[in-house]
Coordinates of C-alpha atoms and ligand atoms in Angstrom, one line a residue:
M1 CA 96.2 106.4 90.5
S2 CA 92.5 106.4 90.8
N3 CA 90.5 104.4 93.2
S4 CA 89.7 100.8 92.2
P5 CA 89.3 97.5 94.1
N6 CA 93.1 97.2 93.8
N7 CA 93.9 100.8 94.8
I8 CA 93.1 102.7 97.9
N9 CA 91.8 106.3 97.7
L10 CA 94.8 108.5 98.5
P11 CA 93.1 111.8 98.7
R12 CA 90.7 110.4 101.3
L13 CA 93.5 108.7 103.3
K14 CA 95.3 112.1 103.2
S15 CA 92.4 114.0 104.6
T16 CA 92.0 111.4 107.3
F17 CA 95.7 111.9 108.2
E18 CA 95.2 115.6 108.2
I19 CA 92.4 115.3 110.8
S20 CA 94.6 113.0 113.0
S21 CA 97.6 115.4 112.6
N22 CA 95.5 118.2 114.2
I23 CA 94.5 116.3 117.4
G24 CA 97.2 117.0 119.9
K25 CA 99.2 119.0 117.4
T26 CA 102.5 120.5 118.7
K27 CA 104.1 123.8 117.6
G28 CA 106.8 121.9 115.9
G29 CA 104.4 120.0 113.7
G30 CA 104.3 116.8 115.7
L31 CA 101.8 115.3 118.0
T32 CA 101.5 114.9 121.8
R33 CA 98.7 112.4 122.1
L34 CA 99.6 110.5 125.2
P35 CA 97.8 107.2 126.0
L36 CA 94.4 107.9 127.6
S37 CA 94.9 111.7 127.7
K38 CA 92.1 114.1 126.6
E39 CA 93.7 114.3 123.2
D40 CA 93.7 110.5 122.9
K41 CA 90.0 110.6 123.9
E42 CA 89.3 113.1 121.2
M43 CA 91.0 111.0 118.6
R44 CA 89.2 107.9 119.8
D45 CA 85.8 109.6 119.5
V46 CA 86.6 110.7 116.0
F47 CA 87.9 107.2 115.1
I48 CA 84.8 105.5 116.4
G49 CA 82.7 107.9 114.3
W50 CA 84.7 106.7 111.2
L51 CA 84.2 103.0 112.1
K52 CA 80.5 103.5 112.5
E53 CA 80.2 105.5 109.2
S54 CA 81.9 102.5 107.5
G55 CA 79.3 100.2 108.9
L56 CA 81.6 98.4 111.3
S57 CA 80.4 97.0 114.6
V58 CA 82.5 98.6 117.4
R59 CA 83.7 97.0 120.6
I60 CA 85.9 98.3 123.4
D61 CA 87.6 95.9 125.8
D62 CA 88.7 96.3 129.4
L63 CA 92.1 97.8 128.3
G64 CA 90.4 100.4 126.1
N65 CA 91.4 98.7 122.9
I66 CA 89.0 99.7 120.1
Y67 CA 87.9 97.1 117.5
G68 CA 85.7 97.6 114.4
R69 CA 84.4 94.4 112.7
R70 CA 83.3 94.0 109.1
D71 CA 81.5 90.7 108.8
G72 CA 82.5 88.1 106.2
K73 CA 80.3 85.6 104.3
N74 CA 81.3 83.1 106.9
K75 CA 80.9 85.0 110.2
N76 CA 82.6 82.3 112.3
A77 CA 85.7 82.0 110.1
G78 CA 89.0 83.2 111.5
A79 CA 89.1 87.0 111.0
V80 CA 91.9 89.1 109.6
M81 CA 92.9 91.8 112.1
I82 CA 94.7 95.0 111.0
G83 CA 95.8 98.1 112.8
S84 CA 98.3 99.5 115.2
H85 CA 98.0 102.4 117.7
L86 CA 96.8 106.0 117.6
D87 CA 98.7 107.2 120.7
T88 CA 102.1 109.0 120.6
Q89 CA 105.1 109.9 122.6
P90 CA 105.4 113.4 124.1
K91 CA 106.3 115.6 121.1
G92 CA 106.1 112.5 118.9
G93 CA 105.3 112.2 115.3
R94 CA 102.2 112.0 113.1
F95 CA 103.0 108.5 111.6
D96 CA 104.2 106.1 114.2
G97 CA 101.3 103.7 114.8
I98 CA 98.9 106.1 113.2
L99 CA 99.9 104.9 109.7
G100 CA 98.8 101.4 110.6
V101 CA 95.3 102.3 112.0
L102 CA 94.5 104.8 109.3
S103 CA 95.6 102.6 106.4
A104 CA 93.5 99.8 108.0
L105 CA 90.5 102.1 107.9
E106 CA 91.2 103.0 104.3
I107 CA 91.2 99.3 103.4
I108 CA 87.7 99.0 104.8
R109 CA 86.5 102.1 103.0
T110 CA 87.9 100.8 99.7
L111 CA 86.3 97.4 100.1
N112 CA 83.0 99.2 100.9
D113 CA 83.3 101.5 97.8
Y114 CA 83.2 98.4 95.6
N115 CA 80.9 96.3 97.8
V116 CA 83.5 93.7 98.1
E117 CA 82.3 90.9 100.3
T118 CA 85.0 88.7 101.8
E119 CA 84.9 85.2 103.1
R120 CA 86.2 86.0 106.5
P121 CA 85.5 88.9 108.8
I122 CA 88.0 91.8 108.9
E123 CA 88.7 93.6 112.1
I124 CA 90.4 97.0 112.7
V125 CA 92.2 97.5 116.0
N126 CA 93.6 100.5 117.8
F127 CA 95.7 99.2 120.7
T128 CA 95.8 101.3 123.9
A129 CA 99.2 102.6 125.2
E130 CA 101.5 101.0 122.7
E131 CA 103.9 103.8 123.6
G132 CA 105.4 103.8 127.0
G133 CA 105.7 107.6 127.1
R134 CA 103.1 108.1 129.8
F135 CA 102.9 105.0 131.9
G136 CA 106.5 103.8 131.4
V137 CA 105.9 100.4 129.9
P138 CA 105.3 100.0 126.2
M139 CA 102.9 97.6 124.4
V140 CA 100.8 97.0 127.6
S141 CA 97.6 96.0 125.9
S142 CA 99.0 93.4 123.6
G143 CA 101.2 92.4 126.6
V144 CA 98.1 91.7 128.7
L145 CA 96.2 90.0 125.9
T146 CA 99.1 87.6 125.2
E147 CA 99.6 87.0 129.0
N148 CA 103.1 88.5 129.0
L149 CA 101.9 91.2 131.5
T150 CA 99.2 91.0 134.1
K151 CA 96.2 93.2 134.0
D152 CA 96.8 94.1 137.7
L153 CA 100.2 95.4 136.9
V154 CA 99.0 97.4 133.9
Y155 CA 96.0 98.9 135.7
S156 CA 98.3 100.1 138.5
L157 CA 100.9 101.8 136.3
K158 CA 101.1 105.5 137.2
D159 CA 102.0 108.5 135.2
K160 CA 104.1 111.5 136.5
E161 CA 101.1 112.9 138.3
G162 CA 100.3 109.6 140.0
I163 CA 97.2 108.9 138.0
T164 CA 96.9 105.2 137.3
F165 CA 96.2 103.6 133.9
E166 CA 92.8 102.3 135.3
Q167 CA 91.8 105.8 136.5
S168 CA 92.7 107.3 133.1
L169 CA 90.6 104.6 131.3
E170 CA 87.6 105.5 133.5
E171 CA 88.1 109.2 133.2
I172 CA 88.0 109.2 129.4
G173 CA 85.1 106.7 129.4
Y174 CA 87.0 103.9 127.6
K175 CA 87.0 101.1 130.1
G176 CA 85.1 98.5 128.2
E177 CA 84.4 94.8 128.8
V178 CA 86.7 91.8 129.1
K179 CA 84.4 89.9 126.7
N180 CA 85.3 92.3 123.9
R181 CA 89.0 91.4 123.8
F182 CA 90.1 90.0 120.5
T183 CA 91.2 86.9 122.2
D184 CA 87.6 86.0 122.8
F185 CA 86.9 86.2 119.1
N186 CA 88.1 84.0 116.3
I187 CA 91.1 85.9 114.9
E188 CA 93.5 84.0 112.6
Y189 CA 95.8 86.8 111.2
Y190 CA 97.2 90.1 112.4
V191 CA 98.9 92.5 110.0
E192 CA 100.4 95.8 111.2
P193 CA 101.8 98.4 108.9
H194 CA 104.3 100.8 110.5
I195 CA 107.0 103.3 109.8
E196 CA 110.5 101.7 109.9
Q197 CA 112.1 103.8 112.7
S198 CA 115.5 103.1 111.1
P199 CA 116.9 104.5 107.8
T200 CA 117.5 101.2 105.9
L201 CA 114.6 101.6 103.4
E202 CA 115.3 105.2 102.8
R203 CA 119.0 104.6 102.2
N204 CA 118.3 101.7 99.9
Q205 CA 115.6 103.7 98.1
K206 CA 113.0 101.0 98.8
S207 CA 109.3 101.8 99.3
V208 CA 108.1 98.6 101.0
G209 CA 109.8 96.7 103.9
I210 CA 108.8 93.1 104.1
V211 CA 109.4 92.5 107.8
Q212 CA 110.8 89.1 108.6
G213 CA 110.6 89.4 112.4
V214 CA 111.9 91.3 115.4
E215 CA 115.4 90.8 116.6
G216 CA 115.9 89.3 120.1
E217 CA 118.2 90.9 122.6
T218 CA 120.0 90.0 125.8
R219 CA 121.4 92.6 128.2
F220 CA 124.3 92.2 130.7
K221 CA 125.6 94.3 133.5
V222 CA 129.4 93.9 134.1
L223 CA 131.3 94.9 137.2
V224 CA 135.1 95.0 136.8
K225 CA 136.9 95.2 140.2
G226 CA 140.6 96.1 140.4
Q227 CA 142.5 98.3 142.7
S228 CA 142.8 102.1 142.7
T229 CA 146.4 103.2 142.8
H230 CA 148.2 106.5 142.4
A231 CA 149.3 107.1 138.8
A232 CA 152.9 106.8 139.9
H233 CA 152.4 103.1 140.9
P234 CA 154.4 100.8 138.6
P235 CA 152.3 99.8 135.6
S236 CA 153.2 96.1 135.7
E237 CA 151.8 95.9 139.3
R238 CA 148.5 97.7 138.7
K239 CA 145.1 96.1 138.7
D240 CA 143.6 98.8 136.5
A241 CA 139.8 98.3 136.1
L242 CA 139.6 100.9 133.3
V243 CA 142.2 99.4 131.1
A244 CA 140.7 95.9 131.6
A245 CA 137.2 97.2 130.9
S246 CA 138.3 99.0 127.8
E247 CA 139.9 95.8 126.5
M248 CA 136.5 94.1 127.2
V249 CA 134.5 96.7 125.3
I250 CA 136.7 96.2 122.2
A251 CA 136.4 92.5 122.5
I252 CA 132.6 92.8 122.6
D253 CA 132.5 95.1 119.6
S254 CA 134.9 93.1 117.5
L255 CA 132.6 90.0 117.6
R256 CA 130.4 91.5 114.9
E257 CA 133.2 90.7 112.5
Q258 CA 132.7 87.0 113.4
F259 CA 128.9 86.8 113.3
K260 CA 127.0 88.4 110.4
G261 CA 124.0 90.4 111.6
L262 CA 125.2 90.5 115.2
S263 CA 124.7 93.9 116.8
P264 CA 126.6 94.3 120.1
A265 CA 126.3 97.6 121.8
I266 CA 127.7 99.3 124.9
G267 CA 125.6 102.2 126.2
T268 CA 126.8 102.9 129.7
F269 CA 130.3 102.9 131.1
E270 CA 131.0 104.2 134.6
V271 CA 134.5 104.7 136.1
H272 CA 135.1 104.8 139.8
P273 CA 136.8 106.9 141.0
S274 CA 137.1 109.2 138.1
L275 CA 140.1 111.2 139.1
Q276 CA 143.1 112.5 137.0
T277 CA 145.9 111.0 139.1
I278 CA 144.3 107.8 140.2
T279 CA 143.8 104.6 138.3
A280 CA 140.3 103.2 138.4
G281 CA 139.3 100.6 141.0
E282 CA 135.9 99.8 139.5
V283 CA 134.2 100.0 136.2
E284 CA 130.6 99.2 135.6
F285 CA 129.1 98.8 132.1
V286 CA 126.1 97.4 130.3
Y287 CA 126.2 95.6 127.0
I288 CA 123.4 94.5 124.7
V289 CA 123.7 91.7 122.2
R290 CA 121.1 91.6 119.3
H291 CA 120.6 89.1 116.6
F292 CA 117.6 87.7 114.8
K293 CA 118.6 84.1 115.4
D294 CA 118.5 83.1 119.1
D295 CA 121.1 80.3 118.7
I296 CA 123.6 82.7 117.1
R297 CA 123.0 85.3 119.7
N298 CA 123.5 82.7 122.4
K299 CA 126.7 81.5 120.8
A300 CA 128.0 85.1 120.6
I301 CA 127.1 85.6 124.3
E302 CA 129.2 82.6 125.3
I303 CA 132.2 83.8 123.4
I304 CA 131.9 87.3 124.8
K305 CA 131.8 85.8 128.3
E306 CA 135.0 83.8 127.7
R307 CA 136.8 86.8 126.3
L308 CA 135.8 88.9 129.2
Q309 CA 137.1 86.3 131.6
E310 CA 140.4 86.1 129.7
S311 CA 140.8 89.8 129.8
A312 CA 140.1 89.9 133.6
K313 CA 142.7 87.2 134.2
R314 CA 145.3 88.9 132.1
R315 CA 144.7 92.3 133.7
K316 CA 144.5 90.8 137.3
V317 CA 141.0 92.1 138.0
E318 CA 137.8 90.4 139.1
I319 CA 134.7 90.4 137.0
S320 CA 131.1 89.6 137.5
I321 CA 128.7 89.4 134.6
G322 CA 124.9 89.5 135.4
Q323 CA 122.2 89.0 132.8
Y324 CA 119.2 91.1 133.5
L325 CA 117.0 91.0 130.4
E326 CA 116.3 88.5 127.6
I327 CA 113.8 89.0 124.8
G328 CA 113.7 86.2 122.3
S329 CA 113.5 87.0 118.6
T330 CA 110.2 86.9 116.7
K331 CA 109.8 85.2 113.3
F332 CA 106.6 86.4 111.5
S333 CA 104.3 84.2 109.6
E334 CA 105.7 82.9 106.3
E335 CA 102.3 83.1 104.7
I336 CA 102.0 86.9 105.5
I337 CA 105.7 87.6 104.6
N338 CA 105.1 85.9 101.2
L339 CA 101.9 87.9 100.5
I340 CA 103.6 91.2 101.3
G341 CA 106.4 90.3 98.8
E342 CA 103.8 89.2 96.2
G343 CA 101.8 92.5 96.7
A344 CA 104.9 94.7 96.3
K345 CA 106.0 92.8 93.2
D346 CA 102.5 92.9 91.6
Y347 CA 102.3 96.7 92.1
G348 CA 105.9 97.1 90.9
Y349 CA 107.0 98.8 94.1
S350 CA 110.7 98.6 95.2
H351 CA 110.9 96.4 98.2
Q352 CA 113.3 94.5 100.5
K353 CA 113.3 92.1 103.3
I354 CA 114.0 93.8 106.6
L355 CA 114.1 93.1 110.3
S356 CA 112.7 95.3 113.1
S357 CA 114.9 96.1 116.1
A358 CA 112.1 98.0 117.8
G359 CA 109.2 96.2 119.5
H360 CA 105.6 96.5 118.3
D361 CA 102.3 95.0 119.3
A362 CA 102.7 92.5 116.5
K363 CA 105.7 91.0 118.4
Y364 CA 103.5 89.9 121.2
I365 CA 100.4 89.1 119.1
N366 CA 102.5 86.8 116.9
E367 CA 102.7 84.4 119.9
I368 CA 99.0 83.6 119.6
V369 CA 97.9 84.7 116.1
K370 CA 99.8 84.4 112.7
S371 CA 101.2 88.0 112.4
G372 CA 103.2 90.1 110.0
M373 CA 104.3 93.7 109.5
I374 CA 104.8 96.0 106.5
F375 CA 107.3 98.8 106.9
A376 CA 107.1 102.2 105.2
P377 CA 110.3 104.3 104.9
S378 CA 110.8 107.0 107.5
A379 CA 112.9 110.0 106.6
E380 CA 116.4 109.6 108.1
G381 CA 114.9 106.8 110.2
L382 CA 113.7 109.4 112.7
S383 CA 110.7 108.5 114.9
H384 CA 109.2 109.5 118.3
C385 CA 110.0 113.1 117.4
E386 CA 108.2 116.0 115.6
E387 CA 110.4 115.6 112.5
E388 CA 109.1 112.1 111.9
F389 CA 108.1 112.0 108.2
T390 CA 106.8 109.5 105.6
S391 CA 105.7 110.7 102.2
Y392 CA 102.1 110.2 101.0
E393 CA 103.6 108.4 98.0
D394 CA 105.0 105.7 100.3
I395 CA 101.9 105.7 102.5
E396 CA 99.8 104.9 99.4
K397 CA 102.2 102.0 98.5
T398 CA 102.0 100.6 102.0
A399 CA 98.2 100.8 102.0
N400 CA 97.9 99.2 98.6
V401 CA 100.2 96.3 99.6
L402 CA 98.1 96.0 102.8
L403 CA 94.9 95.8 100.7
H404 CA 96.4 93.0 98.6
V405 CA 97.4 91.0 101.8
V406 CA 94.1 91.6 103.5
E407 CA 91.9 90.7 100.5
T408 CA 93.9 87.5 99.9
L409 CA 93.8 86.4 103.5
A410 CA 90.1 87.4 104.0
N411 CA 89.1 85.4 100.9
K412 CA 90.8 82.2 102.0
T413 CA 88.2 79.6 102.7
S414 CA 88.2 78.2 106.2
N415 CA 86.3 75.2 107.5
S416 CA 87.9 74.8 110.8
F417 CA 87.1 76.8 113.8
H418 CA 90.3 78.3 115.0
E419 CA 90.8 78.6 118.7
V420 CA 93.1 81.3 119.9
P421 CA 95.6 79.4 122.0
S422 CA 95.8 80.6 125.6
K423 CA 98.8 80.3 127.9
G424 CA 96.1 79.5 130.5
L425 CA 96.6 82.5 132.7
R426 CA 93.4 84.4 132.5
N427 CA 93.5 87.7 134.3
Ligands
ZN501 ZN1 104.6 102.4 117.0

């Protein structure tokens, strides 16, 4: 399909991808472009060149986030922000995050090709260190900007060599100014295209994923305490922690039959002692409960707790259940969800509603700005690895849908000045 105001220029987007795929390239065909590394700096420099060539005004904030702004007819109207991240995991892929930033750039170039003037400004963003592969914590920039993390904490995060986030920012010359943060500008929408990281779209042979939100999760650590005995001890008198814990694992897993969409998982299971002729005195395991609806997740959690207590009683063991992580679910903006669906339909692309179980910057940003995500299929659902792959055919479709969403949002008239709500914790 040729370039028109309704279609991006795929050959151009392809050659942009090819340049990105060479910066930090690994032998296996992936990328190692760790946050704030010299490869990341090289990519950032090239990216800023592209932003300037496209006539955008460039800003860098104190976290190293890069923004490029294209003015609208109404300079003060709430802008539409689009993008993702250009950094990768060690031996990561060429698409995760990058798809979002480079498609955003292609949207700007297409609008420029046809001298399209929009009502509202459009802003591209490249978030620093979305990946936690170097500093341990993911989504740190959006985390600070939405006051979920403090700047002090993020600045002091260290990599394996003991180099801090702040030192690395300074070293590569990307420590900008607080006043350049997007939260100091009037931003009304954020749209992030991304690869799916699960095989749902590919299996269902759909090209566009209309992301409804991000599933919430709660994690628990369980300690089951019984009594170690010799295997010759009469079974009816045993307080076997392993048998009790096994019953608990089955009870947790079986709950997904009761609640549609519930995803319980047990990832660790430690038996003490672990000896052939001794029954276990202690078992420790962690379970995670995921569901898109917080109330259903909470109800499932209550039932799980009851069943574990019952098992413990029946098996004459003690149990302690400690919650150590809770992340609420995210529901993206209905307005953006509808526009993505409308775009996919108009272009005649196969599409489906989908949920994200992985976190993204949009998850945090949704707390203060109306946000949404478009997913592109990822081969076998693989990501964070060199095999990560999304076809150019699907990349084009994602970018065209993004173009539709951005043009529509950026042409909405706006009279009111939109204040970015703050949780009041400036840092
Ligand atoms: Zn990503």
